Coordinates of C-alpha atoms and ligand atoms in Angstrom, one line a residue:
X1 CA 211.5 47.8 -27.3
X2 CA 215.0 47.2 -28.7
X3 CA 214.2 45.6 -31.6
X4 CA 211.1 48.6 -32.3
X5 CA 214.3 50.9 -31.7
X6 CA 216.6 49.0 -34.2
X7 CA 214.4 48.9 -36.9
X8 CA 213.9 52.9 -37.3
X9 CA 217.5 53.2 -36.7
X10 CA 217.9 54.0 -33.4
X11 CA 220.6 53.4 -31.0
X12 CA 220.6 50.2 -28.9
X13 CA 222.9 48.4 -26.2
X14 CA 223.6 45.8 -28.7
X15 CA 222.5 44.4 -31.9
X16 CA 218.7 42.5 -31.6
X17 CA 218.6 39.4 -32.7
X18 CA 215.8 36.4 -33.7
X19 CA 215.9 33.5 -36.4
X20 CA 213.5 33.2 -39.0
X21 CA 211.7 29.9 -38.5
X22 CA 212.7 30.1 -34.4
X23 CA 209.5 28.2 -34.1
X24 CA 209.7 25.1 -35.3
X25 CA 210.8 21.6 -35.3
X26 CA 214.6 21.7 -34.1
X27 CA 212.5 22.6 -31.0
X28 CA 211.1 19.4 -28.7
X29 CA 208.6 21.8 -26.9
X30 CA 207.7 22.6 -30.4
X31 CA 207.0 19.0 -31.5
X32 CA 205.0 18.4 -28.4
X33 CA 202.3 21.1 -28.6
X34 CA 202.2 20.1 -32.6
X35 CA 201.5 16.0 -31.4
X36 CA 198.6 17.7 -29.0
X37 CA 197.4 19.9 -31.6
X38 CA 197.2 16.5 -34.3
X39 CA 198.8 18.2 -37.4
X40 CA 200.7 21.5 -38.3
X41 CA 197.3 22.9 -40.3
X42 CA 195.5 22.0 -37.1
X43 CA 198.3 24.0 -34.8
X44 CA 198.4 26.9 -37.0
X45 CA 194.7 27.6 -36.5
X46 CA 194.4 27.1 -32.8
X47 CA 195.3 30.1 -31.0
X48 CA 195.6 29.2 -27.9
X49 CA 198.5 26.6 -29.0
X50 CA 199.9 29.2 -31.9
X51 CA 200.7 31.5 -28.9
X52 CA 202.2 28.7 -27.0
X53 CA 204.8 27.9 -30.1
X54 CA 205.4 31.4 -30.4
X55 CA 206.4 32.4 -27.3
X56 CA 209.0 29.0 -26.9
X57 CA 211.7 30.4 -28.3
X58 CA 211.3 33.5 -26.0
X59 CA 211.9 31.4 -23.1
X60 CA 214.0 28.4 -24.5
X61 CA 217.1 31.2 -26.2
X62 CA 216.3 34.8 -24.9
X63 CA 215.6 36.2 -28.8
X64 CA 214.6 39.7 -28.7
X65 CA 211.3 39.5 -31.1
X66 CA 208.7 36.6 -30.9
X67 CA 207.3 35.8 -34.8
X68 CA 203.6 34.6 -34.9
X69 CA 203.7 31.3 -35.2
X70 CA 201.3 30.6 -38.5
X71 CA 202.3 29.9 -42.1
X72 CA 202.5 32.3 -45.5
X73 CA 200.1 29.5 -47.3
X74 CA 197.0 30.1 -44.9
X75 CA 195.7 33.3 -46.9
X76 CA 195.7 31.4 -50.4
X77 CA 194.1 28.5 -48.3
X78 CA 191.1 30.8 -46.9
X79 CA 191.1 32.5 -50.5
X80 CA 189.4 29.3 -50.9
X81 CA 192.4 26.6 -52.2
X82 CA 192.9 23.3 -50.7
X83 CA 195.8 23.1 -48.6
X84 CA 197.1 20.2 -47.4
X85 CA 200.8 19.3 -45.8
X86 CA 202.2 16.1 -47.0
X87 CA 204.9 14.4 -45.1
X88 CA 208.9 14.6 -47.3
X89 CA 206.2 16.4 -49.9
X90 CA 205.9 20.1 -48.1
X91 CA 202.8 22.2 -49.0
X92 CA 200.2 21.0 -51.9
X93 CA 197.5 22.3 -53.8
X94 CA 195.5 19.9 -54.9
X95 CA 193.6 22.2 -57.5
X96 CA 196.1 24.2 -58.6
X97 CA 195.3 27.9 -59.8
X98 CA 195.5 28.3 -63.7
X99 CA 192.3 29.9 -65.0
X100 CA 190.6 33.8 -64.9
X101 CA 187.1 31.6 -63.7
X102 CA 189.2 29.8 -60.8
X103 CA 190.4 33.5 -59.5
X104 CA 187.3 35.0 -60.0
X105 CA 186.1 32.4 -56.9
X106 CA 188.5 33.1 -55.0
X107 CA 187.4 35.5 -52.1
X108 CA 189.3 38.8 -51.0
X109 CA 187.0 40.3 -47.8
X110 CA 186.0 36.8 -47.0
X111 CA 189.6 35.6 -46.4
X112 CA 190.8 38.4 -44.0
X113 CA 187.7 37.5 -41.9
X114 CA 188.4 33.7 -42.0
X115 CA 191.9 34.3 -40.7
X116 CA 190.6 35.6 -37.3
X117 CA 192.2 32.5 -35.7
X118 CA 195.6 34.6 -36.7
X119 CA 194.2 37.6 -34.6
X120 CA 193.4 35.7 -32.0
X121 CA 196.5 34.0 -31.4
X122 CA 198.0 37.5 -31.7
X123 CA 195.9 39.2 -29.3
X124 CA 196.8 36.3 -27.0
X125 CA 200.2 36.7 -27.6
X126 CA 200.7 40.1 -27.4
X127 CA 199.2 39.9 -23.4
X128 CA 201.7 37.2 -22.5
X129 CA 204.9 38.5 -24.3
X130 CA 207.1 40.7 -22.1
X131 CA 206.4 44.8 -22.3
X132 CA 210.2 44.7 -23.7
X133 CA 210.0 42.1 -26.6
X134 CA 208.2 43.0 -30.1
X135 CA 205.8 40.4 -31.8
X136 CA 206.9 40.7 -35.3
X137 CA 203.5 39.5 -38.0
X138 CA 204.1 38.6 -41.4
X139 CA 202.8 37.3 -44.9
X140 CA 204.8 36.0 -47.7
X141 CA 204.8 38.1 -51.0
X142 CA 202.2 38.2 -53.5
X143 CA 204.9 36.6 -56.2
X144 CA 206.2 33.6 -53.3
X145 CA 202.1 32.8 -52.8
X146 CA 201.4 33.1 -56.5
X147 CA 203.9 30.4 -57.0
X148 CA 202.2 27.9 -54.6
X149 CA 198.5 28.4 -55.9
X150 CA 199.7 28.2 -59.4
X151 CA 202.7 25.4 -59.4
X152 CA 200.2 23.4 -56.8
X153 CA 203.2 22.9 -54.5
X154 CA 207.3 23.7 -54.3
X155 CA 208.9 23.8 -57.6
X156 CA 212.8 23.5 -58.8
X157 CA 212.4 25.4 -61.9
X158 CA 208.5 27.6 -61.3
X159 CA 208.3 26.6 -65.2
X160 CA 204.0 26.6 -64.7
X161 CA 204.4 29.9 -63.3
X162 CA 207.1 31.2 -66.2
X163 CA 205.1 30.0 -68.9
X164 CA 202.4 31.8 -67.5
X165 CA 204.3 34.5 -67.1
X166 CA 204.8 34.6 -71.0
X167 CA 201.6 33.6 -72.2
X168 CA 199.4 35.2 -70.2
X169 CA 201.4 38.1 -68.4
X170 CA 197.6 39.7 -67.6
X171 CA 196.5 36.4 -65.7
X172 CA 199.5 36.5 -64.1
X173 CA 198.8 40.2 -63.0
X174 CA 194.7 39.9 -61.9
X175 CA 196.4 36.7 -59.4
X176 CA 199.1 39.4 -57.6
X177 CA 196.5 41.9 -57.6
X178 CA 193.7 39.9 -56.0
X179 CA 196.7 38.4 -53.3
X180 CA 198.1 42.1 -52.6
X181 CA 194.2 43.4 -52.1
X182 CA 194.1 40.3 -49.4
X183 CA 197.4 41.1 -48.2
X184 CA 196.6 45.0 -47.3
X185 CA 193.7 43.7 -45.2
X186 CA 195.5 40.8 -43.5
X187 CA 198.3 42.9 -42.2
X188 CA 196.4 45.8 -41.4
X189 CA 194.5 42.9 -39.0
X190 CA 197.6 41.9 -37.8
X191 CA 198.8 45.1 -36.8
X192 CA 195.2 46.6 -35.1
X193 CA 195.1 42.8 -32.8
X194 CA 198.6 43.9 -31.7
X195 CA 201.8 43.0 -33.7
X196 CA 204.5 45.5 -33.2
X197 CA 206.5 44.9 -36.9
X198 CA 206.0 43.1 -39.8
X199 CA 208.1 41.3 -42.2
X200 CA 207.4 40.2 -45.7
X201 CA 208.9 36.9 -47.5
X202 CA 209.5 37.3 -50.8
X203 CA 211.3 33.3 -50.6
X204 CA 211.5 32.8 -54.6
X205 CA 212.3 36.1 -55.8
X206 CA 215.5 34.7 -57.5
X207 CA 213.3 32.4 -59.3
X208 CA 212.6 36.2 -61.9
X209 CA 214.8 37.9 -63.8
X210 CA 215.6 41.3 -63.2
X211 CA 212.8 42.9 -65.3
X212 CA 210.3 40.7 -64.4
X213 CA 211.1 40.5 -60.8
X214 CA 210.6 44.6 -60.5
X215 CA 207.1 43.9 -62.5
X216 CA 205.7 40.6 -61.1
X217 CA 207.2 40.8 -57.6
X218 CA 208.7 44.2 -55.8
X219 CA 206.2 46.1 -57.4
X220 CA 203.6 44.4 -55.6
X221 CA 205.4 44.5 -52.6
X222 CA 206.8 47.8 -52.5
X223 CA 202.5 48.8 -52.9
X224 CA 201.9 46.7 -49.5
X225 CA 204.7 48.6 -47.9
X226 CA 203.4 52.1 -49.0
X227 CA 199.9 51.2 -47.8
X228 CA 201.2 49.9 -44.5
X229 CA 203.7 52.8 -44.1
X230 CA 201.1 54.8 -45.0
X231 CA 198.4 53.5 -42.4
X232 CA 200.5 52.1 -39.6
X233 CA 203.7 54.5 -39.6
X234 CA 204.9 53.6 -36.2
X235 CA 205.1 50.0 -37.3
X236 CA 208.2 49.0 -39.2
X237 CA 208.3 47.2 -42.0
X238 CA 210.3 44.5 -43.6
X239 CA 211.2 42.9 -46.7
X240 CA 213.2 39.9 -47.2
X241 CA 213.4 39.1 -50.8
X242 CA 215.3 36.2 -51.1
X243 CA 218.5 36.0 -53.3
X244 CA 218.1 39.4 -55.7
X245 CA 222.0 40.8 -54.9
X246 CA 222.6 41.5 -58.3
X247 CA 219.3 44.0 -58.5
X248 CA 220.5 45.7 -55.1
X249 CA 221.1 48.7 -57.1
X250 CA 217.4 49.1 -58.1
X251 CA 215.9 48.5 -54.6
X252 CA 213.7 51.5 -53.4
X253 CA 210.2 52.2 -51.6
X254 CA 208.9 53.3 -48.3
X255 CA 209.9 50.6 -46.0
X256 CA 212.4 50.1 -42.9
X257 CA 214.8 47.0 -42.8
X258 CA 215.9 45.2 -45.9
X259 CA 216.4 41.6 -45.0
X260 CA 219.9 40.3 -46.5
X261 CA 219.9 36.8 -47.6
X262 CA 223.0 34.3 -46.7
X263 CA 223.8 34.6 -50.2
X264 CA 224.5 38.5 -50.4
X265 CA 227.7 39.4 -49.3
X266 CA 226.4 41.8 -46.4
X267 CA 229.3 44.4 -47.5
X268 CA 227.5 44.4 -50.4
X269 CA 223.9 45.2 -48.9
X270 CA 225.7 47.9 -47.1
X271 CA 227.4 49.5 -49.8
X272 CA 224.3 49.6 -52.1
X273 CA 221.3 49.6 -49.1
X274 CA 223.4 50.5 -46.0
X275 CA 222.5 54.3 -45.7
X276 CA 218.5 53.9 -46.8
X277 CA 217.7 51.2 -44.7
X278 CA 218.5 49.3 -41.3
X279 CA 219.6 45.6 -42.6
X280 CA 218.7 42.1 -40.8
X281 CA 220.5 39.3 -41.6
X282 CA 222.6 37.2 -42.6
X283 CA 224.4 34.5 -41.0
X284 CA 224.5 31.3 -43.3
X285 CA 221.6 28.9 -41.7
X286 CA 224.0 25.6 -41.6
X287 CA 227.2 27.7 -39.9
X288 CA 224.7 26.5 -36.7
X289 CA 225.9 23.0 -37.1
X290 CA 229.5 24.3 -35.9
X291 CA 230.1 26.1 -33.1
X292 CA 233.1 27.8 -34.2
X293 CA 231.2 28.0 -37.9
X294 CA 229.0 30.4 -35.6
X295 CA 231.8 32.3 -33.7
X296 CA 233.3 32.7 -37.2
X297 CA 230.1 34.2 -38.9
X298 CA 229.0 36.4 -36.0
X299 CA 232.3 38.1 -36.5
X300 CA 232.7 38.5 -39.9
X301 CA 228.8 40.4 -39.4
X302 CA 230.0 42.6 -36.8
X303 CA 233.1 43.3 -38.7
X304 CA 231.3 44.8 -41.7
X305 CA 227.9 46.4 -39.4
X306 CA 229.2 47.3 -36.0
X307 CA 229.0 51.0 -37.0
X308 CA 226.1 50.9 -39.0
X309 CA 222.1 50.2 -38.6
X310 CA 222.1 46.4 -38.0
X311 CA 219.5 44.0 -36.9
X312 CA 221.1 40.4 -36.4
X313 CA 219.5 37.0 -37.8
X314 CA 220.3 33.8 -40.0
X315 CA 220.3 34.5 -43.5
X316 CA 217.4 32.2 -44.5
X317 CA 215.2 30.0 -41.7
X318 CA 217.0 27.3 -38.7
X319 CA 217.0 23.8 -39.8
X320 CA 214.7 21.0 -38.4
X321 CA 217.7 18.9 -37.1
X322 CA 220.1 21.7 -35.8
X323 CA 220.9 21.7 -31.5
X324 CA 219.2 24.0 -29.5
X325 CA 222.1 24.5 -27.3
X326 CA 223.9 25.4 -30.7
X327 CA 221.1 28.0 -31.2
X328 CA 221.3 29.4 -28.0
X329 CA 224.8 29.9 -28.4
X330 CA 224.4 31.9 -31.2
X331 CA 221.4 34.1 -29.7
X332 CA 223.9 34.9 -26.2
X333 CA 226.8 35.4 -28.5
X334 CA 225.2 38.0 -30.9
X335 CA 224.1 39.8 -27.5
X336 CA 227.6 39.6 -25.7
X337 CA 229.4 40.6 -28.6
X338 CA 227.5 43.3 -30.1
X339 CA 226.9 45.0 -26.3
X340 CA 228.5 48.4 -26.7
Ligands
CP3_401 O1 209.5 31.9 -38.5 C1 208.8 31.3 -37.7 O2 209.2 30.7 -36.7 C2 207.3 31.6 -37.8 C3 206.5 30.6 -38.5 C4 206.7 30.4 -40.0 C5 206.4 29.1 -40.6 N1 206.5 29.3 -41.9 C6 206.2 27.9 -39.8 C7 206.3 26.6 -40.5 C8 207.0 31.3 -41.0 C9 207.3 32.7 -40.9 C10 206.8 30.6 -42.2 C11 206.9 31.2 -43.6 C12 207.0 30.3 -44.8 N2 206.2 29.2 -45.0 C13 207.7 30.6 -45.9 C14 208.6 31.8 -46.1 C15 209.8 31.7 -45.3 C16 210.9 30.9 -45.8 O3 211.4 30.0 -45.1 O4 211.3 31.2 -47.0 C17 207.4 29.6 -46.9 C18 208.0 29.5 -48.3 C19 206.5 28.8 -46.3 C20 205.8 27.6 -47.0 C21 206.1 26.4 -46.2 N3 205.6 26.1 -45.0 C22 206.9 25.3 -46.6 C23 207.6 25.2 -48.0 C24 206.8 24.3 -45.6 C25 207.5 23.0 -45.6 C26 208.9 23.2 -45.2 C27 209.6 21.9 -44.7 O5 210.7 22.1 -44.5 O6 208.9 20.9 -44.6 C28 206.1 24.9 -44.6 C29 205.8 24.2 -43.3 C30 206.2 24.9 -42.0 N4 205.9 26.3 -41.8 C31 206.7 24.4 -40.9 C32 206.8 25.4 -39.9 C33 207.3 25.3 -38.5 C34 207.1 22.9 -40.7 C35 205.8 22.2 -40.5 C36 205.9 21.1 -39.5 O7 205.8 21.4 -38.3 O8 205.9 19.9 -40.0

C-alpha cells in the first residue's frame, strides 16, 4: 500500500494523498445514503451504510486511503452521555460532564463493546476496499473529547473546561484518564477488525497553553501512541494536533506522521519535525474554492517537501459546500505532480 509505505518513510511513485472529512456532505452520494439512513447518528451506527460512505470518495476522486466513516463523539456517547446532533447547533450534550459521581458512571469495557457497530463497518470495509488502498481508523484526543462532555457542545472560548482546569486540575485528570483507558481499547478494536493506520484528532489543542497543553493533552496522547506502537508496530500512527506551531520544538513520542495544520507554515514543521517524522498536510481547506488557489498551494507544498517524507492532505477537514469536481482536481493534481 502506498500510503502504508509513506507513512514509515518509504519511497513511493508520488506523494499519497486523502482529505480529512472526504466523507461527507460536499458529497451528493453522501447526502443520499445519510436521507436513507434518517439521521447522521443513525448512519454512523449502521455498518452496512458506514462502509458505503466510506468507500465514496474512493470511487468519486481516486484518494489513496479510505477513513472510516464514524464520528470522534461516539466513544463519550457509549461512555454513557447523551448525544444528540442539532441542525446550525453541531454536537450537544445535554448533561454535560462536571462532577467525580457523573465519571464514576461512566463505563470503560462496556463502551469498547458497544461500539462493535464501528468494527463491523470496518471489517466490511476492509473486504470491499481495493488490496492497494489503506483504511485509515481514528479517535479524537482525550483533551478534544474532554471538551465536548464537559462544555456540553462546541465552545469559542472552552472557559467550563479552563476553569476546570484551574480549580479542579485532578477532575480534569480522572476525565483524560478514564477517555485514554477507552481509547487504548477502541483502537486496539479497530486495528484487530482490519484498519491499516490510525490517526488521532487533537482539533482544540490551541485552545491550552503551552504547559498545560503538554500536561492535559500530548501527554495523554503521546501514552495512546506508545501503547499502540507498542502493540500494533506495523500500524502507523498519527497525530494531528491542531494549531500548536509555536510548541513544535517540544513535540516528541513514539509515533509516525505528524499531521501539520493549515496554519503552520509547513517549512516550519520540517525544520523542527522534518527528520523525526513523515508529515501530512497542509493545504489551506478554502484554497478548494479556486482552482488556481489549488494549483498555487499544491506547489508551494511540493516546493518545500518534494525531497523529504511527505504525505499530502488539506490542512484541516473539506467544507460542506465546496465542488467535487474542485476536489478531484486537487486529488489528480497532487498525483500528477508529485509522480517522480
Ligand atoms: O474524515 C472523514 O471523512 C471521516 C469521518 C469523520 C467525521 N467526523 C464525520 C462527520 C471524522 C474523522 C470526524 C472527526 C470529528 N468529529 C472531529 C475531528 C476532526 C476535525 O474536523 O477537527 C470533530 C471535532 C468532530 C465533532 C463533530 N462532528 C462536529 C463538531 C460536527 C458538526 C460539524 C458541522 O460542520 O456541522 C460533527 C458532525 C460530522 N462528523 C459530520 C460528518 C460528515 C457532518 C454531519 C452531517 O452529515 O450532518
Amino acid at each position: 500500500m502506498i500510503f502504508i509505505d509513506a507513512c514509515f518513510g518509504k519511497k513511493t511513485p508520488y506523494a499519497p494523498v486523502w482529505m480529512m472529512r472526504q466523507a461527507g456532505r460536499y458529497l451528493p452520494e453522501y447526502m443520499r445514503v445519510r436521507a436513507e439512513a434518517g439521521d447522521f447518528l443513525s448512519l454512523c451506527k449502521d455498518p452496512k451504510r458506514a462502509c458505503e460512505v466510506t468507500l465514496q470518495p474512493m470511487d468519486i476522486l481516486g484518494v489513496d486511503a479510505a477513513i472510516l466513516f464514524s464520528d470522534i463523539l461516539v466513544v463519550p456517547m457509549e461512555m454513557g452521555m447523551d448525544l444528540r446532533f442539532e441542525k446550525g447547533e453541531g454536537p450537544v450534550f445535554d448533561t454535560p460532564l462536571t462532577s467525580r459521581a457523573q465519571l464514576e458512571a461512566l463505563h470503560v469495557e462496556a463502551a469498547a463493546e458497544r461500539l462493535s457497530y464501528v468494527y463491523e463497518a470496518i471489517s466490511l470495509v476492509r473486504a470491499k476496499l481495493a488490496p492497494e488502498k489503506a483504511l485509515i481508523g481514528f479517535c479524537g484526543a482525550p483533551w478534544t473529547l474532554a471538551t465536548y462532555m464537559i462544555e456540553g457542545k462546541g465552545t469559542k472560548t472552552y472557559a467550563v473546561c479552563k476553569k476546570l482546569l484551574y480549580s479542579d486540575p485532578a477532575l480534569l485528570h480522572a476525565i483524560l484518564r478514564k477517555v485514554t483507558d477507552v481509547l487504548k481499547l477502541y483502537m486496539a478494536r479497530q486495528i484487530e477488525a482490519g484498519v491499516n493506520a490510525v490517526q488521532i484528532f487533537d482539533s482544540w489543542a490551541a485552545a491550552l497553553e503551552e504547559a498545560a497543553f503538554f500536561e492535559f493533552s500530548w501527554s495523554y496522547i503521546k501514552e495512546l501512541a506508545a501503547f499502540l506502537k507498542e502493540t500494533y508496530p506495523h500500524v502507523p500512527v498519527i497525530l494531528f494536533p491542531k494549531g500548536i506551531s509555536g510548541y513544535l520544538d517540544k513535540i516528541d513520542g513514539n509515533f509516525d506522521v505528524f499531521g501539520v495544520d493549515w496554519s503552520t507554515p509547513i517549512e516550519l514543521a520540517k525544520e523542527k519535525l522534518g527528520d523525526k517524522y513523515v508529515l501530512q498536510g497542509n493545504m489551506e481547506p478554502t484554497r478548494l474554492y479556486d482552482k488556481k488557489a489549488i494549483d498555487a498551494g499544491i506547489e508551494h507544498i511540493v516546493s518545500v517537501m518534494q525531497n523529504s517524507r511527505h504525505i499530502f492532505n488539506l490542512g484541516h477537514g473539506i467544507l460542506p459546500d465546496i465542488p467535487v469536481e474542485h476536489a478531484k482536481y486537487f486529488i489528480q493534481s497532487v498525483q500528477e505532480r508529485t509522480r517522480l
